[in-house]
Amino acid sequence: QVRVSPAKDAEYAVGSGPRRPVPEDGVIHLELAAEAELHVYSLSKCCQEESKLVRPGADVTIIMPYLPGRVLPVCRDHPTVEVRVGGVSARLDHTFAIPIGASTDETKPVVVEFLGERVDPTPIKVTVAAGKTLEVACAPAR
């Protein structure tokens, strides 16, 4: 048997065979006559695809690490402001990767701050999802 994590929106293929959905419980029961390569895929693109050689009778776990989420800070009216994502200096109009890794949750909270004249410096709390880009816009100063 092979356990796949995360199982949600995942598919698997044995060798070059057809892709099949991973059961909801994440456990695939295979009858193998010989060693075979098992490929696992993420339909939601949240995770890195993985493959592993599986022997007959083996009990294997395949974990697909979450891809990083991305924040895209934008401030169209004030292109000279500084921006920080999670306390780290970032660039306007460029994506900033937020590693999620081998977590049990495919999301991660992060704080975005815009610093400069005529923008609100209040930290903006957002939640990024694995494999997705979230645009965060500055707010005008009050």
Coordinates of C-alpha atoms in Angstrom, one line a residue:
Q1 CA 0.0 0.0 0.0
V2 CA 1.1 3.6 -0.7
R3 CA 0.0 6.6 1.3
V4 CA -0.1 10.0 -0.5
S5 CA -0.1 13.3 1.3
P6 CA -1.8 15.6 0.6
A7 CA -4.5 13.3 -1.0
K8 CA -6.9 16.1 -1.9
D9 CA -6.9 16.8 -5.7
A10 CA -4.1 14.3 -6.3
E11 CA -3.7 11.7 -9.0
Y12 CA -1.3 8.8 -9.4
A13 CA 0.1 6.7 -12.2
V14 CA 2.0 3.4 -12.1
G15 CA 4.9 3.6 -14.6
S16 CA 3.6 5.1 -17.9
G17 CA 0.1 3.8 -17.1
P18 CA -3.1 6.0 -17.0
R19 CA -3.5 8.6 -14.2
R20 CA -6.1 7.7 -11.5
P21 CA -7.5 9.7 -8.6
V22 CA -6.0 9.2 -5.2
P23 CA -8.7 7.9 -2.8
E24 CA -9.9 10.5 -0.2
D25 CA -8.2 8.6 2.6
G26 CA -4.9 9.0 0.7
V27 CA -4.2 5.2 0.6
I28 CA -3.6 3.4 -2.7
H29 CA -3.7 -0.4 -2.7
L30 CA -1.6 -1.8 -5.5
E31 CA -1.0 -5.4 -6.7
L32 CA 2.5 -5.2 -8.2
A33 CA 4.2 -8.2 -9.9
A34 CA 7.5 -6.3 -10.0
E35 CA 9.2 -3.1 -8.9
A36 CA 7.4 -0.1 -10.5
E37 CA 7.7 3.7 -10.5
L38 CA 4.8 5.4 -8.9
H39 CA 4.1 9.1 -9.9
V40 CA 1.9 11.4 -7.9
Y41 CA 0.4 14.7 -9.2
S42 CA -1.3 17.6 -7.7
L43 CA -4.3 18.8 -9.8
S44 CA -4.6 22.0 -7.8
K45 CA -0.9 22.8 -8.5
C46 CA -0.4 23.3 -4.7
C47 CA 2.4 20.8 -4.5
Q48 CA 5.5 19.5 -6.1
E49 CA 5.0 16.3 -8.1
E50 CA 6.9 13.3 -6.8
S51 CA 7.7 9.8 -7.9
K52 CA 9.1 6.8 -6.0
L53 CA 10.2 3.2 -6.9
V54 CA 7.8 0.8 -5.2
R55 CA 8.5 -2.8 -4.6
P56 CA 5.7 -5.5 -4.4
G57 CA 4.5 -5.8 -0.8
A58 CA 6.1 -2.5 0.3
D59 CA 4.4 0.0 2.6
V60 CA 5.4 3.5 1.3
T61 CA 4.5 7.1 2.0
I62 CA 4.9 9.7 -0.7
I63 CA 4.7 13.3 0.5
M64 CA 4.3 16.1 -2.0
P65 CA 5.9 19.2 -0.5
Y66 CA 3.7 22.4 -0.8
L67 CA 5.0 24.8 -3.4
P68 CA 5.6 28.3 -2.1
G69 CA 2.8 30.9 -2.1
R70 CA 3.5 34.3 -3.6
V71 CA 2.7 37.8 -2.6
L72 CA 2.6 40.5 -5.3
P73 CA 2.8 44.0 -3.6
V74 CA 1.4 46.8 -5.8
C75 CA 1.1 50.5 -5.2
R76 CA 0.2 52.1 -8.6
D77 CA -0.3 55.7 -7.3
H78 CA 3.0 55.7 -5.3
P79 CA 5.7 53.7 -7.1
T80 CA 8.5 54.9 -4.8
V81 CA 7.2 53.4 -1.5
E82 CA 9.1 50.7 0.3
V83 CA 7.4 47.4 0.9
R84 CA 8.1 44.7 3.5
V85 CA 6.7 41.2 3.3
G86 CA 7.0 39.2 6.6
G87 CA 9.5 41.8 7.8
V88 CA 11.8 41.3 4.8
S89 CA 12.3 44.1 2.2
A90 CA 10.6 43.3 -1.1
R91 CA 10.1 45.0 -4.5
L92 CA 6.9 46.6 -5.7
D93 CA 5.4 44.8 -8.7
H94 CA 7.6 41.7 -8.2
T95 CA 6.4 38.4 -6.6
F96 CA 7.8 37.5 -3.2
A97 CA 7.9 33.8 -2.4
I98 CA 6.5 32.5 0.9
P99 CA 7.8 29.0 1.7
I100 CA 5.2 26.7 3.0
G101 CA 7.1 23.4 2.8
A102 CA 6.1 20.2 4.6
S103 CA 3.3 21.7 6.6
T104 CA -0.1 20.1 7.3
D105 CA -1.7 23.4 6.1
E106 CA -1.4 24.6 2.5
T107 CA -1.8 28.3 3.6
K108 CA 0.4 30.6 5.6
P109 CA -0.3 34.0 7.1
V110 CA 2.0 36.8 6.3
V111 CA 2.1 40.6 7.0
V112 CA 2.7 43.1 4.2
E113 CA 3.7 46.7 5.0
F114 CA 3.9 49.7 2.7
L115 CA 6.2 52.5 4.0
G116 CA 6.4 56.0 2.5
E117 CA 4.6 59.2 2.1
R118 CA 0.9 59.3 1.3
V119 CA 0.4 55.5 2.1
D120 CA -1.2 53.9 5.1
P121 CA 1.6 52.2 7.1
T122 CA -0.8 49.9 8.9
P123 CA 0.4 46.3 8.4
I124 CA -1.9 44.3 6.1
K125 CA -2.4 40.6 7.3
V126 CA -3.0 38.2 4.4
T127 CA -3.1 34.5 3.9
V128 CA -1.2 33.0 1.0
A129 CA -2.0 29.6 -0.5
A130 CA 0.5 27.1 -1.9
G131 CA 1.2 27.5 -5.6
K132 CA -1.0 30.7 -5.8
T133 CA -0.1 34.4 -6.1
L134 CA -2.0 37.0 -4.0
E135 CA -1.9 40.6 -5.1
V136 CA -1.8 43.1 -2.1
A137 CA -2.3 46.8 -2.8
C138 CA -1.3 49.7 -0.7
A139 CA -3.9 52.0 0.8
P140 CA -3.8 55.8 0.7
A141 CA -2.8 57.6 3.9
R142 CA -5.7 58.7 6.0

